[in-house]
Every structure is written in structure tokens, then in C-alpha cells.
Amino acid sequence: MIYKVLYQPDKVQTPRRETTRTLYLEADNAVAARQLVETKTPYNIEFIEELTGNHLAYEQKSPDFKLTEL
């Protein structure tokens, strides 16, 4: 499954729209996606969303869509 992760680049940074970044990754479930990001990056996760069907197709059309290997 593909997950969209919204995050702040620093764990102690308070979430703000201006500094929120996005990454896309493949994982078995949302818990596995969260664990992967938390163990391999210094990011403060705001939100994790599973992408399926039309939503995935829409996101894949974005020039910023790129699966991240962690």
C-alpha cells in the first residue's frame, strides 16, 4: 500500500502549514509506515494517509509524487 506522510523536518518543531512537507512511501499498513519514518528519520509526523483508487491516481499525477525509500 502507498501512504502519504505529512511531516515537519525536525521532531521538536511545532506543526505549521508553512513548514509541512510530504513524502510518499510503501508499507504494509499505517503502523508499519509510522514505525519506518520514526526509526529512519528525524521527522515529526503530523498525519499518515493511505492512498487508494482515485485518490492515489490523483496524487500520482502530481510532479512532487515520488516514492521514498527509507
mmCIF file of N, CA, C and O in Angstrom:
data_model
loop_
_atom_site.group_PDB
_atom_site.id
_atom_site.type_symbol
_atom_site.label_atom_id
_atom_site.label_comp_id
_atom_site.label_asym_id
_atom_site.label_seq_id
_atom_site.Cartn_x
_atom_site.Cartn_y
_atom_site.Cartn_z
ATOM 1 N N MET A 1 0.834 -1.179 0.000
ATOM 2 C CA MET A 1 0.000 0.000 0.000
ATOM 3 C C MET A 1 0.880 1.244 0.000
ATOM 4 O O MET A 1 1.973 1.227 0.538
ATOM 5 N N ILE A 2 0.368 2.298 -0.573
ATOM 6 C CA ILE A 2 1.085 3.567 -0.642
ATOM 7 C C ILE A 2 0.502 4.503 0.419
ATOM 8 O O ILE A 2 -0.715 4.623 0.556
ATOM 9 N N TYR A 3 1.398 5.181 1.149
ATOM 10 C CA TYR A 3 0.979 6.113 2.192
ATOM 11 C C TYR A 3 1.566 7.486 1.927
ATOM 12 O O TYR A 3 2.709 7.614 1.497
ATOM 13 N N LYS A 4 0.760 8.495 2.197
ATOM 14 C CA LYS A 4 1.193 9.889 2.136
ATOM 15 C C LYS A 4 1.449 10.323 3.571
ATOM 16 O O LYS A 4 0.568 10.216 4.426
ATOM 17 N N VAL A 5 2.654 10.806 3.843
ATOM 18 C CA VAL A 5 3.042 11.219 5.188
ATOM 19 C C VAL A 5 3.306 12.714 5.188
ATOM 20 O O VAL A 5 4.151 13.197 4.438
ATOM 21 N N LEU A 6 2.577 13.439 6.012
ATOM 22 C CA LEU A 6 2.815 14.869 6.205
ATOM 23 C C LEU A 6 3.659 15.009 7.462
ATOM 24 O O LEU A 6 3.337 14.409 8.495
ATOM 25 N N TYR A 7 4.729 15.789 7.380
ATOM 26 C CA TYR A 7 5.663 15.860 8.499
ATOM 27 C C TYR A 7 6.346 17.209 8.599
ATOM 28 O O TYR A 7 6.348 17.995 7.658
ATOM 29 N N GLN A 8 6.931 17.441 9.768
ATOM 30 C CA GLN A 8 7.833 18.564 9.994
ATOM 31 C C GLN A 8 9.252 17.999 9.951
ATOM 32 O O GLN A 8 9.490 16.891 10.435
ATOM 33 N N PRO A 9 10.223 18.718 9.404
ATOM 34 C CA PRO A 9 11.566 18.172 9.249
ATOM 35 C C PRO A 9 12.326 17.960 10.562
ATOM 36 O O PRO A 9 13.347 17.296 10.568
ATOM 37 N N ASP A 10 11.826 18.498 11.657
ATOM 38 C CA ASP A 10 12.514 18.374 12.945
ATOM 39 C C ASP A 10 11.516 17.889 13.994
ATOM 40 O O ASP A 10 10.405 18.403 14.080
ATOM 41 N N LYS A 11 11.913 16.898 14.807
ATOM 42 C CA LYS A 11 10.991 16.313 15.798
ATOM 43 C C LYS A 11 10.458 17.330 16.802
ATOM 44 O O LYS A 11 9.352 17.186 17.289
ATOM 45 N N VAL A 12 11.226 18.351 17.135
ATOM 46 C CA VAL A 12 10.784 19.321 18.137
ATOM 47 C C VAL A 12 10.044 20.509 17.529
ATOM 48 O O VAL A 12 9.585 21.378 18.251
ATOM 49 N N GLN A 13 9.910 20.527 16.229
ATOM 50 C CA GLN A 13 9.247 21.635 15.548
ATOM 51 C C GLN A 13 7.728 21.508 15.680
ATOM 52 O O GLN A 13 7.152 20.453 15.441
ATOM 53 N N THR A 14 7.100 22.590 16.058
ATOM 54 C CA THR A 14 5.649 22.628 16.149
ATOM 55 C C THR A 14 5.068 22.622 14.741
ATOM 56 O O THR A 14 5.528 23.359 13.876
ATOM 57 N N PRO A 15 4.053 21.782 14.492
ATOM 58 C CA PRO A 15 3.465 21.729 13.157
ATOM 59 C C PRO A 15 2.898 23.078 12.712
ATOM 60 O O PRO A 15 2.144 23.715 13.436
ATOM 61 N N ARG A 16 3.320 23.510 11.520
ATOM 62 C CA ARG A 16 2.802 24.720 10.881
ATOM 63 C C ARG A 16 2.655 24.431 9.399
ATOM 64 O O ARG A 16 3.497 23.761 8.802
ATOM 65 N N ARG A 17 1.617 24.942 8.820
ATOM 66 C CA ARG A 17 1.357 24.703 7.403
ATOM 67 C C ARG A 17 2.539 25.127 6.534
ATOM 68 O O ARG A 17 2.877 24.462 5.559
ATOM 69 N N GLU A 18 3.180 26.219 6.887
ATOM 70 C CA GLU A 18 4.274 26.758 6.076
ATOM 71 C C GLU A 18 5.481 25.826 6.014
ATOM 72 O O GLU A 18 6.258 25.893 5.068
ATOM 73 N N THR A 19 5.671 25.011 7.041
ATOM 74 C CA THR A 19 6.852 24.144 7.076
ATOM 75 C C THR A 19 6.520 22.673 6.896
ATOM 76 O O THR A 19 7.408 21.825 6.955
ATOM 77 N N THR A 20 5.258 22.346 6.668
ATOM 78 C CA THR A 20 4.861 20.952 6.468
ATOM 79 C C THR A 20 5.372 20.447 5.127
ATOM 80 O O THR A 20 5.284 21.139 4.118
ATOM 81 N N ARG A 21 5.927 19.250 5.151
ATOM 82 C CA ARG A 21 6.422 18.609 3.937
ATOM 83 C C ARG A 21 5.716 17.273 3.754
ATOM 84 O O ARG A 21 5.100 16.759 4.673
ATOM 85 N N THR A 22 5.852 16.706 2.570
ATOM 86 C CA THR A 22 5.164 15.464 2.237
ATOM 87 C C THR A 22 6.150 14.442 1.702
ATOM 88 O O THR A 22 7.071 14.787 0.962
ATOM 89 N N LEU A 23 5.944 13.190 2.093
ATOM 90 C CA LEU A 23 6.664 12.102 1.451
ATOM 91 C C LEU A 23 5.689 10.965 1.212
ATOM 92 O O LEU A 23 4.663 10.864 1.872
ATOM 93 N N TYR A 24 6.001 10.153 0.234
ATOM 94 C CA TYR A 24 5.174 9.004 -0.119
ATOM 95 C C TYR A 24 6.021 7.762 0.078
ATOM 96 O O TYR A 24 7.177 7.722 -0.326
ATOM 97 N N LEU A 25 5.431 6.743 0.711
ATOM 98 C CA LEU A 25 6.187 5.515 0.905
ATOM 99 C C LEU A 25 5.271 4.308 0.831
ATOM 100 O O LEU A 25 4.060 4.418 0.946
ATOM 101 N N GLU A 26 5.895 3.161 0.644
ATOM 102 C CA GLU A 26 5.159 1.917 0.551
ATOM 103 C C GLU A 26 5.380 1.139 1.838
ATOM 104 O O GLU A 26 6.516 1.005 2.305
ATOM 105 N N ALA A 27 4.284 0.647 2.414
ATOM 106 C CA ALA A 27 4.336 -0.133 3.649
ATOM 107 C C ALA A 27 3.123 -1.052 3.706
ATOM 108 O O ALA A 27 2.158 -0.870 2.965
ATOM 109 N N ASP A 28 3.180 -2.038 4.597
ATOM 110 C CA ASP A 28 2.079 -2.998 4.727
ATOM 111 C C ASP A 28 0.832 -2.379 5.354
ATOM 112 O O ASP A 28 -0.281 -2.749 5.016
ATOM 113 N N ASN A 29 1.034 -1.446 6.298
ATOM 114 C CA ASN A 29 -0.089 -0.785 6.964
ATOM 115 C C ASN A 29 0.387 0.543 7.542
ATOM 116 O O ASN A 29 1.579 0.859 7.485
ATOM 117 N N ALA A 30 -0.537 1.325 8.110
ATOM 118 C CA ALA A 30 -0.196 2.649 8.630
ATOM 119 C C ALA A 30 0.770 2.569 9.802
ATOM 120 O O ALA A 30 1.649 3.416 9.952
ATOM 121 N N VAL A 31 0.635 1.548 10.635
ATOM 122 C CA VAL A 31 1.539 1.381 11.780
ATOM 123 C C VAL A 31 2.963 1.129 11.284
ATOM 124 O O VAL A 31 3.927 1.720 11.780
ATOM 125 N N ALA A 32 3.108 0.271 10.291
ATOM 126 C CA ALA A 32 4.431 -0.005 9.723
ATOM 127 C C ALA A 32 5.021 1.242 9.070
ATOM 128 O O ALA A 32 6.220 1.501 9.179
ATOM 129 N N ALA A 33 4.190 2.026 8.409
ATOM 130 C CA ALA A 33 4.655 3.272 7.786
ATOM 131 C C ALA A 33 5.159 4.234 8.853
ATOM 132 O O ALA A 33 6.223 4.840 8.713
ATOM 133 N N ARG A 34 4.405 4.379 9.942
ATOM 134 C CA ARG A 34 4.815 5.266 11.044
ATOM 135 C C ARG A 34 6.134 4.792 11.657
ATOM 136 O O ARG A 34 7.048 5.577 11.892
ATOM 137 N N GLN A 35 6.253 3.502 11.905
ATOM 138 C CA GLN A 35 7.479 2.964 12.502
ATOM 139 C C GLN A 35 8.673 3.187 11.580
ATOM 140 O O GLN A 35 9.762 3.528 12.039
ATOM 141 N N LEU A 36 8.472 3.011 10.308
ATOM 142 C CA LEU A 36 9.544 3.212 9.336
ATOM 143 C C LEU A 36 10.045 4.653 9.359
ATOM 144 O O LEU A 36 11.250 4.907 9.428
ATOM 145 N N VAL A 37 9.129 5.600 9.340
ATOM 146 C CA VAL A 37 9.513 7.019 9.360
ATOM 147 C C VAL A 37 10.156 7.383 10.697
ATOM 148 O O VAL A 37 11.183 8.066 10.736
ATOM 149 N N GLU A 38 9.582 6.926 11.793
ATOM 150 C CA GLU A 38 10.108 7.287 13.115
ATOM 151 C C GLU A 38 11.491 6.719 13.382
ATOM 152 O O GLU A 38 12.306 7.359 14.044
ATOM 153 N N THR A 39 11.788 5.514 12.873
ATOM 154 C CA THR A 39 13.093 4.912 13.144
ATOM 155 C C THR A 39 14.187 5.361 12.188
ATOM 156 O O THR A 39 15.355 5.351 12.549
ATOM 157 N N LYS A 40 13.817 5.807 10.991
ATOM 158 C CA LYS A 40 14.835 6.122 9.984
ATOM 159 C C LYS A 40 15.002 7.603 9.678
ATOM 160 O O LYS A 40 15.837 7.962 8.861
ATOM 161 N N THR A 41 14.184 8.468 10.297
ATOM 162 C CA THR A 41 14.271 9.903 10.006
ATOM 163 C C THR A 41 14.128 10.714 11.296
ATOM 164 O O THR A 41 13.624 10.202 12.299
ATOM 165 N N PRO A 42 14.515 11.985 11.268
ATOM 166 C CA PRO A 42 14.313 12.871 12.420
ATOM 167 C C PRO A 42 13.004 13.659 12.313
ATOM 168 O O PRO A 42 12.874 14.731 12.884
ATOM 169 N N TYR A 43 12.019 13.148 11.577
ATOM 170 C CA TYR A 43 10.808 13.892 11.278
ATOM 171 C C TYR A 43 9.760 13.809 12.388
ATOM 172 O O TYR A 43 9.643 12.799 13.071
ATOM 173 N N ASN A 44 8.976 14.875 12.504
ATOM 174 C CA ASN A 44 7.818 14.924 13.389
ATOM 175 C C ASN A 44 6.588 14.671 12.511
ATOM 176 O O ASN A 44 6.169 15.533 11.756
ATOM 177 N N ILE A 45 6.014 13.486 12.622
ATOM 178 C CA ILE A 45 4.886 13.100 11.772
ATOM 179 C C ILE A 45 3.622 13.819 12.221
ATOM 180 O O ILE A 45 3.273 13.806 13.386
ATOM 181 N N GLU A 46 2.952 14.431 11.269
ATOM 182 C CA GLU A 46 1.670 15.087 11.538
ATOM 183 C C GLU A 46 0.504 14.167 11.208
ATOM 184 O O GLU A 46 -0.461 14.082 11.952
ATOM 185 N N PHE A 47 0.593 13.505 10.046
ATOM 186 C CA PHE A 47 -0.552 12.753 9.551
ATOM 187 C C PHE A 47 -0.071 11.705 8.552
ATOM 188 O O PHE A 47 0.825 11.969 7.751
ATOM 189 N N ILE A 48 -0.673 10.521 8.607
ATOM 190 C CA ILE A 48 -0.392 9.469 7.635
ATOM 191 C C ILE A 48 -1.716 9.055 7.008
ATOM 192 O O ILE A 48 -2.681 8.770 7.714
ATOM 193 N N GLU A 49 -1.737 9.021 5.679
ATOM 194 C CA GLU A 49 -2.967 8.703 4.962
ATOM 195 C C GLU A 49 -2.691 7.631 3.909
ATOM 196 O O GLU A 49 -1.756 7.747 3.124
ATOM 197 N N GLU A 50 -3.517 6.597 3.893
ATOM 198 C CA GLU A 50 -3.413 5.566 2.865
ATOM 199 C C GLU A 50 -4.004 6.099 1.568
ATOM 200 O O GLU A 50 -5.077 6.705 1.560
ATOM 201 N N LEU A 51 -3.294 5.887 0.473
ATOM 202 C CA LEU A 51 -3.765 6.332 -0.836
ATOM 203 C C LEU A 51 -4.244 5.122 -1.630
ATOM 204 O O LEU A 51 -3.497 4.165 -1.821
ATOM 205 N N THR A 52 -5.491 5.178 -2.082
ATOM 206 C CA THR A 52 -6.055 4.093 -2.884
ATOM 207 C C THR A 52 -6.932 4.677 -3.994
ATOM 208 O O THR A 52 -7.352 5.833 -3.920
ATOM 209 N N GLY A 53 -7.185 3.881 -4.988
ATOM 210 C CA GLY A 53 -8.132 4.234 -6.049
ATOM 211 C C GLY A 53 -7.884 5.573 -6.708
ATOM 212 O O GLY A 53 -6.774 5.896 -7.118
ATOM 213 N N ASN A 54 -8.948 6.360 -6.813
ATOM 214 C CA ASN A 54 -8.869 7.667 -7.477
ATOM 215 C C ASN A 54 -7.948 8.634 -6.760
ATOM 216 O O ASN A 54 -7.296 9.465 -7.398
ATOM 217 N N HIS A 55 -7.891 8.541 -5.430
ATOM 218 C CA HIS A 55 -7.017 9.433 -4.670
ATOM 219 C C HIS A 55 -5.554 9.151 -5.015
ATOM 220 O O HIS A 55 -4.758 10.076 -5.210
ATOM 221 N N LEU A 56 -5.187 7.877 -5.111
ATOM 222 C CA LEU A 56 -3.823 7.514 -5.499
ATOM 223 C C LEU A 56 -3.529 7.987 -6.914
ATOM 224 O O LEU A 56 -2.466 8.561 -7.172
ATOM 225 N N ALA A 57 -4.456 7.780 -7.829
ATOM 226 C CA ALA A 57 -4.268 8.220 -9.218
ATOM 227 C C ALA A 57 -4.065 9.733 -9.287
ATOM 228 O O ALA A 57 -3.215 10.225 -10.032
ATOM 229 N N TYR A 58 -4.829 10.482 -8.497
ATOM 230 C CA TYR A 58 -4.696 11.935 -8.452
ATOM 231 C C TYR A 58 -3.311 12.336 -7.935
ATOM 232 O O TYR A 58 -2.644 13.194 -8.513
ATOM 233 N N GLU A 59 -2.876 11.724 -6.841
ATOM 234 C CA GLU A 59 -1.568 12.057 -6.260
ATOM 235 C C GLU A 59 -0.431 11.697 -7.216
ATOM 236 O O GLU A 59 0.571 12.400 -7.295
ATOM 237 N N GLN A 60 -0.571 10.603 -7.957
ATOM 238 C CA GLN A 60 0.485 10.177 -8.876
ATOM 239 C C GLN A 60 0.666 11.164 -10.030
ATOM 240 O O GLN A 60 1.730 11.215 -10.630
ATOM 241 N N LYS A 61 -0.344 11.953 -10.329
ATOM 242 C CA LYS A 61 -0.238 12.961 -11.386
ATOM 243 C C LYS A 61 0.563 14.188 -10.944
ATOM 244 O O LYS A 61 1.003 14.976 -11.772
ATOM 245 N N SER A 62 0.753 14.342 -9.648
ATOM 246 C CA SER A 62 1.491 15.488 -9.119
ATOM 247 C C SER A 62 2.972 15.371 -9.478
ATOM 248 O O SER A 62 3.551 14.292 -9.402
ATOM 249 N N PRO A 63 3.614 16.485 -9.851
ATOM 250 C CA PRO A 63 5.054 16.434 -10.149
ATOM 251 C C PRO A 63 5.900 16.117 -8.907
ATOM 252 O O PRO A 63 7.038 15.714 -9.019
ATOM 253 N N ASP A 64 5.325 16.282 -7.719
ATOM 254 C CA ASP A 64 6.044 16.006 -6.475
ATOM 255 C C ASP A 64 5.929 14.554 -6.033
ATOM 256 O O ASP A 64 6.551 14.156 -5.048
ATOM 257 N N PHE A 65 5.127 13.750 -6.726
ATOM 258 C CA PHE A 65 4.930 12.353 -6.328
ATOM 259 C C PHE A 65 6.175 11.545 -6.661
ATOM 260 O O PHE A 65 6.588 11.448 -7.805
ATOM 261 N N LYS A 66 6.777 10.983 -5.618
ATOM 262 C CA LYS A 66 7.927 10.105 -5.769
ATOM 263 C C LYS A 66 7.976 9.219 -4.527
ATOM 264 O O LYS A 66 7.979 9.734 -3.399
ATOM 265 N N LEU A 67 8.001 7.916 -4.732
ATOM 266 C CA LEU A 67 8.085 7.002 -3.587
ATOM 267 C C LEU A 67 9.453 7.145 -2.932
ATOM 268 O O LEU A 67 10.486 7.134 -3.611
ATOM 269 N N THR A 68 9.455 7.302 -1.622
ATOM 270 C CA THR A 68 10.688 7.471 -0.860
ATOM 271 C C THR A 68 11.141 6.120 -0.325
ATOM 272 O O THR A 68 10.358 5.380 0.247
ATOM 273 N N GLU A 69 12.407 5.815 -0.511
ATOM 274 C CA GLU A 69 12.997 4.607 0.062
ATOM 275 C C GLU A 69 13.677 4.976 1.367
ATOM 276 O O GLU A 69 14.579 5.791 1.385
ATOM 277 N N LEU A 70 13.183 4.416 2.463
ATOM 278 C CA LEU A 70 13.802 4.709 3.768
ATOM 279 C C LEU A 70 14.630 3.558 4.246
ATOM 280 O O LEU A 70 14.510 2.469 4.086
#
